CSV table of C-alpha atoms in Angstrom, one decimal:
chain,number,residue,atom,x,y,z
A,1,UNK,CA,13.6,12.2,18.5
A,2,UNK,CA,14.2,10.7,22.3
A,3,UNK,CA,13.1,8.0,20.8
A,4,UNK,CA,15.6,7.9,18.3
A,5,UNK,CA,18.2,8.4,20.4
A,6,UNK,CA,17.3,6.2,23.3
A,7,UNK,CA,17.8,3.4,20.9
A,8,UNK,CA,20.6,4.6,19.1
A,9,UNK,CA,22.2,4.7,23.0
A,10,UNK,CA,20.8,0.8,23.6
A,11,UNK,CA,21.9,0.0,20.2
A,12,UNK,CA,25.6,1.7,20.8
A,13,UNK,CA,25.7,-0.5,24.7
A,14,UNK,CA,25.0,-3.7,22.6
A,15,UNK,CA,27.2,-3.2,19.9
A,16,UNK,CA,30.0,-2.4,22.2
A,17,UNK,CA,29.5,-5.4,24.5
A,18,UNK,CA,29.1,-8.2,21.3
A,19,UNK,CA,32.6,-6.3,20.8
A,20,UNK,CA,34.2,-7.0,23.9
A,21,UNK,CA,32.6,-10.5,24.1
A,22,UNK,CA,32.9,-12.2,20.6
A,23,UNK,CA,35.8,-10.1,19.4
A,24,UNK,CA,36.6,-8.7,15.7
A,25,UNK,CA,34.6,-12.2,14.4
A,26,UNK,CA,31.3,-11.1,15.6
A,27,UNK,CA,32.2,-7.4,14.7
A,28,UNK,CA,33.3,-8.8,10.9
A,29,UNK,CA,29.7,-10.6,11.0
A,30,UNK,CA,28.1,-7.3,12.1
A,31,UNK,CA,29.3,-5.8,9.2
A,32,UNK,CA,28.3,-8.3,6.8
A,33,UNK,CA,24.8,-8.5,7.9
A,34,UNK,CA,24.6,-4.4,6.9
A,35,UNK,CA,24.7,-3.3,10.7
A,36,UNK,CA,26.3,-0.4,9.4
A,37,UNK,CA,28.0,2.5,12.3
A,38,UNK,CA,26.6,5.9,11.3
A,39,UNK,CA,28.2,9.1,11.8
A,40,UNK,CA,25.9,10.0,14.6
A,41,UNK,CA,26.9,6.8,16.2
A,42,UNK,CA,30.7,7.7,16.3
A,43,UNK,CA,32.6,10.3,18.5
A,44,UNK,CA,33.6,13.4,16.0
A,45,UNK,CA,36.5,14.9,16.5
A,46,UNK,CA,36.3,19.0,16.1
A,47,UNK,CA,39.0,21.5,15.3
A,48,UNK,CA,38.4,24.6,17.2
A,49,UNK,CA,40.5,26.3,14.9
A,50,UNK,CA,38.1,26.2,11.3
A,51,UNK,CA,35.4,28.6,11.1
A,52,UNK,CA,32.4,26.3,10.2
A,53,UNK,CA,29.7,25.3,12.2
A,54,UNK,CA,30.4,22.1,14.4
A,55,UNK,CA,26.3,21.5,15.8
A,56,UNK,CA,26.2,17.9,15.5
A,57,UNK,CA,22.4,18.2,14.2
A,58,UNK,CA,23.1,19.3,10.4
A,59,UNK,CA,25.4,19.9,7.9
A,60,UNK,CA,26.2,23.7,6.5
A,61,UNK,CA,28.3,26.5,6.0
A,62,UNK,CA,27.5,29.8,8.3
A,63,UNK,CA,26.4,32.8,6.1
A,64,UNK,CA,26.3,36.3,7.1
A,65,UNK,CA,23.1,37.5,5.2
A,66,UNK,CA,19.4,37.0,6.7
A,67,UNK,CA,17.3,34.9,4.6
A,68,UNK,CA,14.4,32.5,4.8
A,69,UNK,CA,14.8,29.5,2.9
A,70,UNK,CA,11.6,29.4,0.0
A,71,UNK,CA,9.1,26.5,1.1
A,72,UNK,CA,9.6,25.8,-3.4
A,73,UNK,CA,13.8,26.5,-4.3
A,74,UNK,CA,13.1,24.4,-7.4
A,75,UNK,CA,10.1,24.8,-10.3
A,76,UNK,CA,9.0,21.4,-8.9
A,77,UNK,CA,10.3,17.9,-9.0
A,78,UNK,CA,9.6,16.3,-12.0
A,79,UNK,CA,7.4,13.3,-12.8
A,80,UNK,CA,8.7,10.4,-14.4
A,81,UNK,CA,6.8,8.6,-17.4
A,82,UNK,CA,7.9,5.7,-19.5
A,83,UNK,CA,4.7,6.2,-21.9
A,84,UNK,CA,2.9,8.9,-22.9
A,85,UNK,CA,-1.2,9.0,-22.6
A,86,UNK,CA,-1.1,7.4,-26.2
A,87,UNK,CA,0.8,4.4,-24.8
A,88,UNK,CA,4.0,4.8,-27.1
A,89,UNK,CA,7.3,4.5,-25.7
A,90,UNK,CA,9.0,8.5,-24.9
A,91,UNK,CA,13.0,7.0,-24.4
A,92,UNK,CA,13.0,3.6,-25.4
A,93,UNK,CA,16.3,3.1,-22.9
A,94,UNK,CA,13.3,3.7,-20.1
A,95,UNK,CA,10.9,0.5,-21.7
A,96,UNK,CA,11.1,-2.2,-19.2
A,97,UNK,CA,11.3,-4.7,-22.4
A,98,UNK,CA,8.6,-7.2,-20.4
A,99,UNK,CA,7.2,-10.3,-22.4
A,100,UNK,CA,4.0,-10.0,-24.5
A,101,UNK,CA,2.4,-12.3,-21.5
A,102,UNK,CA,3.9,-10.1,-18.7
A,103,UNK,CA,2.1,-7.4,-20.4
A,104,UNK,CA,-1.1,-9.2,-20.8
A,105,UNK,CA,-1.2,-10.0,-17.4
A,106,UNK,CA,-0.8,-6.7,-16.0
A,107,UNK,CA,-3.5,-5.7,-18.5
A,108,UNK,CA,-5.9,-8.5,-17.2
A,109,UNK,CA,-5.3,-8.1,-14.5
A,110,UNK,CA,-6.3,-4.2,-14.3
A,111,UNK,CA,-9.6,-5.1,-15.8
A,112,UNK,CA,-10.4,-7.6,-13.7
A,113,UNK,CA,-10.0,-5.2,-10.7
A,114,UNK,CA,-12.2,-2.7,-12.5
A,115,UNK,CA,-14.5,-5.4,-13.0
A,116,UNK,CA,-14.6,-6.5,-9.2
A,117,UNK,CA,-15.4,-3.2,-8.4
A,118,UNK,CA,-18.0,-2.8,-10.2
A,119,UNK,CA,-19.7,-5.5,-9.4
A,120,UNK,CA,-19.2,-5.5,-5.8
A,121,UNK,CA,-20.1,-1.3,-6.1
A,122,UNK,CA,-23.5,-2.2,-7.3
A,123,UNK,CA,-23.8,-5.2,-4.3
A,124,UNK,CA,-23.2,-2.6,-1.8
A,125,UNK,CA,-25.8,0.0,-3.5
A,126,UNK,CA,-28.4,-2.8,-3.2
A,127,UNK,CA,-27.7,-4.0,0.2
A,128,UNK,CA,-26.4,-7.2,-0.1
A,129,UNK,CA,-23.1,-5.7,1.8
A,130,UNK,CA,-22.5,-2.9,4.4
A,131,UNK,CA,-19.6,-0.8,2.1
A,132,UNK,CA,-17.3,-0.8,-0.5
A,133,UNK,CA,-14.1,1.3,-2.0
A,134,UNK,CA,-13.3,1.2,-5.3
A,135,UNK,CA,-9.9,1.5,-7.4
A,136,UNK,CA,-11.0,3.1,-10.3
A,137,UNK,CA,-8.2,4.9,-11.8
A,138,UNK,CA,-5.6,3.6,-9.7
A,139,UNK,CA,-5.3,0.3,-11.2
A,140,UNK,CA,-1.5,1.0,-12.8
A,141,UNK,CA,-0.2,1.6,-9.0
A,142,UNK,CA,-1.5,-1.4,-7.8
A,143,UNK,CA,-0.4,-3.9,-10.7
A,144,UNK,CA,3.2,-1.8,-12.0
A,145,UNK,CA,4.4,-2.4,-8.3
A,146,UNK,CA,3.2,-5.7,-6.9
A,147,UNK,CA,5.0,-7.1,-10.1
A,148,UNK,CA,8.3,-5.5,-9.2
A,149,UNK,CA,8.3,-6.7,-5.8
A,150,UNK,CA,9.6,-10.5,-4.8
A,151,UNK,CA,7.0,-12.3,-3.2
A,152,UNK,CA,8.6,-12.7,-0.1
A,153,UNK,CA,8.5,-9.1,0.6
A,154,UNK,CA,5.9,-7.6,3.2
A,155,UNK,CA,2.8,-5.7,2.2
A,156,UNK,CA,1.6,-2.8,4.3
A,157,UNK,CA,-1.6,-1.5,2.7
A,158,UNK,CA,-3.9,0.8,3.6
A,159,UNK,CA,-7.3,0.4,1.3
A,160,UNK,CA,-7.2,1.1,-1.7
A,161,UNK,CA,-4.4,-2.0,-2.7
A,162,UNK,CA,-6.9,-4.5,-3.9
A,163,UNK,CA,-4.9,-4.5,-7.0
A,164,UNK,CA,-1.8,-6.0,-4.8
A,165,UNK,CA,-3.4,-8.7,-3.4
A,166,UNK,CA,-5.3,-9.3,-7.0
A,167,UNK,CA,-1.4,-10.1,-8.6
A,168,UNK,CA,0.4,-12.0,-5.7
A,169,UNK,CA,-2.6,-14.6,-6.7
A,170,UNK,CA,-5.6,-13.3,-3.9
A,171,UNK,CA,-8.8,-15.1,-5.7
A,172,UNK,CA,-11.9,-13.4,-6.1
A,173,UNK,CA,-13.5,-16.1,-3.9
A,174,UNK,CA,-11.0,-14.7,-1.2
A,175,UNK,CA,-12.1,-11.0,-2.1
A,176,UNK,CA,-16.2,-12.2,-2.0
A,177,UNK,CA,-15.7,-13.5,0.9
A,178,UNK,CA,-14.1,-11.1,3.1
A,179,UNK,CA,-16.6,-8.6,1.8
A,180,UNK,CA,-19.8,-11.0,2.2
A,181,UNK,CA,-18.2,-11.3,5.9
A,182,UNK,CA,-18.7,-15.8,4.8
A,183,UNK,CA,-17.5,-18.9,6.3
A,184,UNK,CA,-14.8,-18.9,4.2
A,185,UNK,CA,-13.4,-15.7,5.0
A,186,UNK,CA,-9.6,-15.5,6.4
A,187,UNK,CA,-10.5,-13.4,8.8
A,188,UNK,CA,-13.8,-14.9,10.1
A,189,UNK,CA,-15.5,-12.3,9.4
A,190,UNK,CA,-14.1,-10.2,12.1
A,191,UNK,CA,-13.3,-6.9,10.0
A,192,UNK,CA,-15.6,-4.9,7.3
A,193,UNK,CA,-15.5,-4.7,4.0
A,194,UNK,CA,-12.2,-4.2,1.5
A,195,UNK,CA,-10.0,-4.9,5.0
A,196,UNK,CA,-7.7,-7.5,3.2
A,197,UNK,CA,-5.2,-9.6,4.8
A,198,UNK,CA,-3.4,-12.9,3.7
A,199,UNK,CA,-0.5,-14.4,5.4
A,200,UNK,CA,0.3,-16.8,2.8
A,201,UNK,CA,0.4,-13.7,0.2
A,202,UNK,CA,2.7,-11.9,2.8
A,203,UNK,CA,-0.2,-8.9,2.7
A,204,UNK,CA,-1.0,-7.5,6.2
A,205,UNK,CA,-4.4,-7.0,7.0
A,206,UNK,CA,-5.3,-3.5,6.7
A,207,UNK,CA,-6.8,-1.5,9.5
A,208,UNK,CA,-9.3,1.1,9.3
A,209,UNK,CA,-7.5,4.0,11.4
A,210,UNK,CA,-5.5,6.4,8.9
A,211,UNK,CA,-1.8,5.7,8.6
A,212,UNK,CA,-1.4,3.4,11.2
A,213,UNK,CA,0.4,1.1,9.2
A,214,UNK,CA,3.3,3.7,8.2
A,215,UNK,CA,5.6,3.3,11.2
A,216,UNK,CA,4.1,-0.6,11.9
A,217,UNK,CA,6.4,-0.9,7.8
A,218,UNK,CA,9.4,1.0,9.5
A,219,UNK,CA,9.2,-1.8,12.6
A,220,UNK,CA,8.8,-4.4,10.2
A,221,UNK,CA,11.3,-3.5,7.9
A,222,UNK,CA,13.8,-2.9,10.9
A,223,UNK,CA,13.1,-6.6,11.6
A,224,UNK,CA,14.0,-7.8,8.1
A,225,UNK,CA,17.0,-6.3,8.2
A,226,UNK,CA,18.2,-7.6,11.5
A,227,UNK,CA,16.9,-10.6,10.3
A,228,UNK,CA,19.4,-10.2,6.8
A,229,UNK,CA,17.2,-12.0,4.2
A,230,UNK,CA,17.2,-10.2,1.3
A,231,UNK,CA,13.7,-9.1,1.9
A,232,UNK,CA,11.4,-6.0,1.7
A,233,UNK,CA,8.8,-4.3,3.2
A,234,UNK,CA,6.3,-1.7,0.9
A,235,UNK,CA,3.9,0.6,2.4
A,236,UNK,CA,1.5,2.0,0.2
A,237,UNK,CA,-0.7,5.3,2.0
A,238,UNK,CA,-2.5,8.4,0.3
A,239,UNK,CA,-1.3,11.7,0.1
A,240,UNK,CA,-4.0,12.3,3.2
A,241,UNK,CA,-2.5,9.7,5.2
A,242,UNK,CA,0.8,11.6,4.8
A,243,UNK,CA,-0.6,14.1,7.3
A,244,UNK,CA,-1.3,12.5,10.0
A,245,UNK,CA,1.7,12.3,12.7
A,246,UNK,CA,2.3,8.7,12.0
A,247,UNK,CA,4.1,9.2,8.9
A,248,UNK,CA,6.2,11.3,10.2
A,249,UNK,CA,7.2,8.7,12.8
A,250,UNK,CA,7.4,5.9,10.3
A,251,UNK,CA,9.6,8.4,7.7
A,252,UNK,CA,12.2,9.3,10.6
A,253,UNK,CA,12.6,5.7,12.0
A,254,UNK,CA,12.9,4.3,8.9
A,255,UNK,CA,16.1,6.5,8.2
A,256,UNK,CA,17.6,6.7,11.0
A,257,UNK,CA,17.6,3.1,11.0
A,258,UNK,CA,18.1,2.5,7.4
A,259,UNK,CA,16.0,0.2,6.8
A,260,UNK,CA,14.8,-1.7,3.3
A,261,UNK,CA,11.4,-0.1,3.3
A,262,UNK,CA,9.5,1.7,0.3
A,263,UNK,CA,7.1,4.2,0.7
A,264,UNK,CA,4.8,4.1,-1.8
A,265,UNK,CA,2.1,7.1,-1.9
A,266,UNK,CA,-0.8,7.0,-4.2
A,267,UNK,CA,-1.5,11.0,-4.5
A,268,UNK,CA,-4.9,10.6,-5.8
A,269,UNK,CA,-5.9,14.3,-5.8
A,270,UNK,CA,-8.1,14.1,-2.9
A,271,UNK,CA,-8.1,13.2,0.7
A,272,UNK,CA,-12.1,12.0,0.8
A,273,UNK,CA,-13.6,16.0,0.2
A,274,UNK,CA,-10.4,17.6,0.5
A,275,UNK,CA,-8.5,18.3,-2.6
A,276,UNK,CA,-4.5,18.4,-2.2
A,277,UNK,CA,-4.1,22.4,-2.5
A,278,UNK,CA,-6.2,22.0,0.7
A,279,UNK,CA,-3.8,19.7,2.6
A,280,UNK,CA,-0.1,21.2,1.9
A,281,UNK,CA,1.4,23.7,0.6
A,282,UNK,CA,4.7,22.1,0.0
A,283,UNK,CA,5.6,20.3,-3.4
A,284,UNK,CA,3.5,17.0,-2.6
A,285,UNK,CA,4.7,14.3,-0.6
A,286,UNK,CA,8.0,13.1,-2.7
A,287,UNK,CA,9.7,16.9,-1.6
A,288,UNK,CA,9.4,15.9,2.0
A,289,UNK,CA,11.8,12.7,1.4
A,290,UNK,CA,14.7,14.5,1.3
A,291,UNK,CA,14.1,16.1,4.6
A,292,UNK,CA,14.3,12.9,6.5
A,293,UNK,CA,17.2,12.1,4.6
A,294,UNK,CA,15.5,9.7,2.3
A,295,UNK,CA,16.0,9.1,-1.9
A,296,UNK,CA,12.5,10.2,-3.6
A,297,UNK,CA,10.9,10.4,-6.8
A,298,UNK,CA,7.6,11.1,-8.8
A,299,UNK,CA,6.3,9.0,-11.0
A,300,UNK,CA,3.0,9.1,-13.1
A,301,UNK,CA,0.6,6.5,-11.7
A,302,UNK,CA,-1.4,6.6,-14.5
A,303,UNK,CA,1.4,4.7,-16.7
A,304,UNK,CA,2.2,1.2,-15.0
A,305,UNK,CA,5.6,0.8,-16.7
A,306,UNK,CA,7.2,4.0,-14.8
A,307,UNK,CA,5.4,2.5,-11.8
A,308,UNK,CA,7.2,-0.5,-12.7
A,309,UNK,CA,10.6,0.7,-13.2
A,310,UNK,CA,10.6,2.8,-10.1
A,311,UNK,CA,9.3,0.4,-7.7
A,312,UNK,CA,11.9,-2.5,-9.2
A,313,UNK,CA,14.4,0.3,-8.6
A,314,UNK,CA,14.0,1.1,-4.9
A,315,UNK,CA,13.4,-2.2,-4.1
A,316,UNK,CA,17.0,-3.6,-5.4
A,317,UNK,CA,18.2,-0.4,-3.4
A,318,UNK,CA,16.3,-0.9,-0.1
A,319,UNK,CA,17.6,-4.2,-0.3
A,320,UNK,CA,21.5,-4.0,-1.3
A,321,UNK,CA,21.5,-0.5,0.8
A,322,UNK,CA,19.7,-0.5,3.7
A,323,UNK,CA,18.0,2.3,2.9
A,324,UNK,CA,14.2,3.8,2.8
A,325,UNK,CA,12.9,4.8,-0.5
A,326,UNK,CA,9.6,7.2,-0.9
A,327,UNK,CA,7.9,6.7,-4.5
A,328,UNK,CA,4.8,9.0,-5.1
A,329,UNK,CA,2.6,7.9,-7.5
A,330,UNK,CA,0.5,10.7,-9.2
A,331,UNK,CA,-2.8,9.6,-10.3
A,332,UNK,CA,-6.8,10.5,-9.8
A,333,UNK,CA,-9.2,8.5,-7.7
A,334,UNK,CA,-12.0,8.1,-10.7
A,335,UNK,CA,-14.5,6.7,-8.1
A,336,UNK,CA,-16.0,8.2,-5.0
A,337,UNK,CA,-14.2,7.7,-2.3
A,338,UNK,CA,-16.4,4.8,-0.7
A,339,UNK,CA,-19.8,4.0,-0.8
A,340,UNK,CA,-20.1,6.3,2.2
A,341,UNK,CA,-19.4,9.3,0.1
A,342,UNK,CA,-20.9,11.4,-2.9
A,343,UNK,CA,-18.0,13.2,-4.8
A,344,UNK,CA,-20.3,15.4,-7.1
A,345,UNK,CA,-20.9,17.2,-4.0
A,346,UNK,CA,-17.0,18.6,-4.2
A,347,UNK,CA,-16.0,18.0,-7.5
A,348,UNK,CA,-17.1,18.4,-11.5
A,349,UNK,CA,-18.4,15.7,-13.6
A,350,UNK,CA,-15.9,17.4,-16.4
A,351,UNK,CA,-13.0,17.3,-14.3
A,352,UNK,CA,-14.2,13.4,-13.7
A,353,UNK,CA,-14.4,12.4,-17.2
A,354,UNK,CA,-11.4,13.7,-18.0
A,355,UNK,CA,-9.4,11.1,-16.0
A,356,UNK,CA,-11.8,8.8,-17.0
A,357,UNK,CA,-11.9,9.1,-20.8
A,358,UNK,CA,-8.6,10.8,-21.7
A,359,UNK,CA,-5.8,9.7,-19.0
A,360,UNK,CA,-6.7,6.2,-17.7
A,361,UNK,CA,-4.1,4.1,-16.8
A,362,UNK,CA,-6.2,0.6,-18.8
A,363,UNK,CA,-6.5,2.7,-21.7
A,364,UNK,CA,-3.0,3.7,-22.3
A,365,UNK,CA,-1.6,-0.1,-21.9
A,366,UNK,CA,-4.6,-1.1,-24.2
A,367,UNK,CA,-3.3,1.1,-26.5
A,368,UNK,CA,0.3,-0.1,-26.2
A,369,UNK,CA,-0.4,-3.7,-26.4
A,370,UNK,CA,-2.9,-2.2,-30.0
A,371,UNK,CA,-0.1,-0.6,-31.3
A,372,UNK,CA,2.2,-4.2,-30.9
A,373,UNK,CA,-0.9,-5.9,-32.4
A,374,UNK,CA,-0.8,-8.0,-29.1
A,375,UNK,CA,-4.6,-6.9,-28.4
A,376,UNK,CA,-7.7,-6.4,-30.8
A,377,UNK,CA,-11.5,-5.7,-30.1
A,378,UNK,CA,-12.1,-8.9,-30.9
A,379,UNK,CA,-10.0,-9.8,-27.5
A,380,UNK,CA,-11.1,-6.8,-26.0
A,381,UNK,CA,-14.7,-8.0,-26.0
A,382,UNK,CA,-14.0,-11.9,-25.2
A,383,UNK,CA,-12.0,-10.9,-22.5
A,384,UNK,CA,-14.6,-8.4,-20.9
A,385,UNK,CA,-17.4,-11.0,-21.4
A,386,UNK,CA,-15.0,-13.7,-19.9
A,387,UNK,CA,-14.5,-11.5,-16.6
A,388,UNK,CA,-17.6,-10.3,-15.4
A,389,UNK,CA,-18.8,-14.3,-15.9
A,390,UNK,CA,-15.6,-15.2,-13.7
A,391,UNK,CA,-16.5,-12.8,-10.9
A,392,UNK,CA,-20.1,-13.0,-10.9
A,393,UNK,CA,-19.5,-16.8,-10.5
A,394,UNK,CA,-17.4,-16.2,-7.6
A,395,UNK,CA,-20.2,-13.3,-6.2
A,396,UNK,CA,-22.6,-15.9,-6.8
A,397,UNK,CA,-21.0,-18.3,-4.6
A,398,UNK,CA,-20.3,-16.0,-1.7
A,399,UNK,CA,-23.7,-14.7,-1.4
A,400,UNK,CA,-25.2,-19.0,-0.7
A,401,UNK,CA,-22.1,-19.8,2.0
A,402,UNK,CA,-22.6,-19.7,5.4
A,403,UNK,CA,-22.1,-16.4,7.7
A,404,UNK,CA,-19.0,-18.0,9.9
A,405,UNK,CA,-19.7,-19.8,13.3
A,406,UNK,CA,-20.5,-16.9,16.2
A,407,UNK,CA,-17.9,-18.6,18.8
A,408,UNK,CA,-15.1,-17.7,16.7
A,409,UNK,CA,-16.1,-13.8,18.3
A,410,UNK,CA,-14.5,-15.2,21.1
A,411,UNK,CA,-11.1,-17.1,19.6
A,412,UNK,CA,-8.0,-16.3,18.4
A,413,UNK,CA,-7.4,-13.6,21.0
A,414,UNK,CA,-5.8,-15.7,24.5
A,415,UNK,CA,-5.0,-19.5,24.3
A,416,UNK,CA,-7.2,-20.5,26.5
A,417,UNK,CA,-10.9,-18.2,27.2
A,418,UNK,CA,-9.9,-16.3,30.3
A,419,UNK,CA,-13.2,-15.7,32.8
A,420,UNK,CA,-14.1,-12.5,31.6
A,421,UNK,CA,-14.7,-13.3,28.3
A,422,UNK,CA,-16.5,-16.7,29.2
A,423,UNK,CA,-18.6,-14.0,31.2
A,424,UNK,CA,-18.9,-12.3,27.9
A,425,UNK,CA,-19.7,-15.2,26.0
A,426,UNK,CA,-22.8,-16.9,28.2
A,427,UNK,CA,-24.4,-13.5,28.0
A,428,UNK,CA,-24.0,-13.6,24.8
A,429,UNK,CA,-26.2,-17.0,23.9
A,430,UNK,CA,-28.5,-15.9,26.7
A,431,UNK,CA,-29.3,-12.9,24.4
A,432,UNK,CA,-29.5,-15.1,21.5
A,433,UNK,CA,-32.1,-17.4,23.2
A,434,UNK,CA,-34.3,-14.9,24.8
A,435,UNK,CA,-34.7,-13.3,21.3
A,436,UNK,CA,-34.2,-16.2,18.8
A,437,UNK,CA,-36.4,-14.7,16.5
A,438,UNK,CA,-33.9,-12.3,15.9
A,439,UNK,CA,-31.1,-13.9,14.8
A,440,UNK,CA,-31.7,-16.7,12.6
A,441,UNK,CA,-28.7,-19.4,13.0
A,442,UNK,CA,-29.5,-21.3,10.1
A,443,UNK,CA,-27.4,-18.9,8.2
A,444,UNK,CA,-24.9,-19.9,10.1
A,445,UNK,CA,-21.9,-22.8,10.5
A,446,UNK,CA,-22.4,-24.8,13.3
């Protein structure tokens, strides 16, 4: 909070002097770019004679009985569904109406994720990489709101987003690469695997320490909106992630500043080993939006369409508003939770299959797209074939390039190599050298 309010004070100095300077034009220009003044920002005027609270810190009505305020006042807030687990339409006002090739796409690619990961699963379990995470189950969160974002807008992930990437146009040559740690890796090989990033795609590169990227969003979406160019910033995080400090620090700057950011939590059932009624106690993560004074909802992750709709929703919001949004996408991590982990040890194979078989989010758009007669088993089966060709061409490839040139541990970083890391660097090739044997160059760029 003295945070908060030594930059609302260093906000209030420089509003006051562009005043004074520029006149009512710059104030008029002030407006227009959304800088709006808040009530906290303006000297209240109190009348001493009305018996209602005047602390400046909240808004309410003094009451003479003592009573606690119950950590659930309602049954529980709802989640919203476009289709049910048979993939027809409940309220046909809710169905997004997309194109028969929108649709196909989505569908594609879903699959084509699923496919990745299992592919790349087994690559890890044979050693031909150091770890994996899969999606499985997830697929309808990634997919339902990359396509209702602009492209333009900034993507804050955390690790479990591949689907993201995989719509804004991320090849699987890109995803083979960064996991093989290759030459033709964007970022040189530099992180492990599944830690994405793509500057032309507008996806940040994801960092391994939990929630870190929650209030790096709120920073960045502050910065769009001083920037004013219709642009938005998404932050997808697990319900886990939601309890570490950080997001409490990204929720409160994001709405005290109003900024155009949606949070977007995948509540996946389980945080690694610990299941959710182990984590809070609250109503989930979409009851605590309110608190910080931010518009929340629940959607079902496991139908893209709703994830669609609500994503597309906040995001015309965040932008014409200036305002967070937090979307909490229920759904069921299928998989384990990397290849580091062994769920049967905390969970039942029943409970498993049950996601898996019955409540999937590829089988319920299959069986929309069936129902439309816009999918058959004869395309079911081409397509599946067609896929797992596509990315084991793509595995193939990565697994013959070249691991990336070892001086590039020592770019990127300073313009020019300050003496310290030149220190670092001859002791490095010196190693190299005395133990060539060890560390066989060939496999690597010159």
């Amino acid at each position: 909070m003295a945070a908060v309010s030594s930059m609302s004070k260093m906000y209030g100095l420089c509003f006051r002097a562009v005043r004074q300077t520029a006149g009512l034009k710059a104030y008029r220009l002030l407006q227009r770019r959304g800088f709006r003044v808040t009530v906290l920002q303006l000297q209240q005027t109190f009348d001493s004679s009305l018996e209602k609270p005047q602390f400046p810190g909240a808004s309410a009505e003094f009451v003479d009985q003592l009573e606690f305020i119950q950590p659930n006042v309602i049954s529980g807030i709802p989640v919203y569904r476009v289709m049910d687990r048979q993939g027809n339409i409940i309220n046909p006002s809710q169905d997004p109406q997309l194109s028969k090739e929108t649709v196909l796409n989505f569908y594609q690619k879903m699959t084509m994720l699923n496919t990745m990961d299992r592919i790349l699963y087994e690559s890890q379990r044979q050693g031909r990489i150091s770890f994996y995470m899969t999606n499985y189950g997830e697929e309808g969160t990634h997919i339902g709101s990359a396509a209702a974002l602009d492209p333009n807008d900034l993507v804050f992930g955390q690790y479990r987003e591949a689907g993201v990437l995989m719509y804004r146009g991320f090849s699987l040559d890109h995803f083979m690469a960064q996991c093989y740690a290759n030459a033709d890796d964007l970022g040189k090989g530099r992180q492990m695997p599944v830690h994405y990033g793509s500057k032309d795609l507008n996806f940040v590169t994801i960092s391994s320490p939990l929630a870190t990227q929650i209030p790096q969003a709120a920073g960045a979406a502050y910065a769009v909106k001083r920037e004013n160019t219709n642009r938005a910033v998404i932050c997808y995080f697990g319900e886990g992630a939601a309890s570490e400090g950080d997001a409490h620090a990204g929720f409160n700057f994001s709405a005290t500043l109003e900024c155009p950011l949606i949070f977007f939590c995948r509540n996946n059932g389980y945080a690694i080993s610990t299941p959710t009624n182990e984590q809070y106690r609250g109503d989930g993560i979409a009851a605590r939006g309110p608190g910080y004074g931010m518009l929340s909802i629940r959607v079902d992750g496991n139908d893209v369409f709703a994830v669609y709709n609500a994503t597309k929703e906040a995001r015309r919001r965040a932008v014409a508003e200036n305002q967070p949004f937090l979307i909490e996408a229920m759904t069921y991590r299928i998989g384990h939770h990397s290849t580091s982990d062994d769920s049967s040890a905390y969970r039942s194979v029943d409970e498993v299959n049950y996601w898996d078989k019955q409540d999937h989010p590829i089988s319920r758009l299959r069986h929309y797209m069936t129902a439309r007669g816009w999918w058959s088993e004869d395309d079911e089966r081409s397509w599946r074939k067609q896929s797992r060709k596509t990315v084991m061409e793509a595995f193939e490839r990565a697994e013959r390039r070249l691991k990336p040139n070892p001086e590039l541990l020592f770019t990127d970083v300073y313009q020019e190599m300050i003496p310290s890391l030149n220190k670092q660097r001859e002791s490095l090739w010196r190693h190299v050298q005395q133990y060539k044997e060890n560390y066989p160059l060939d496999l690597y760029e010159k």
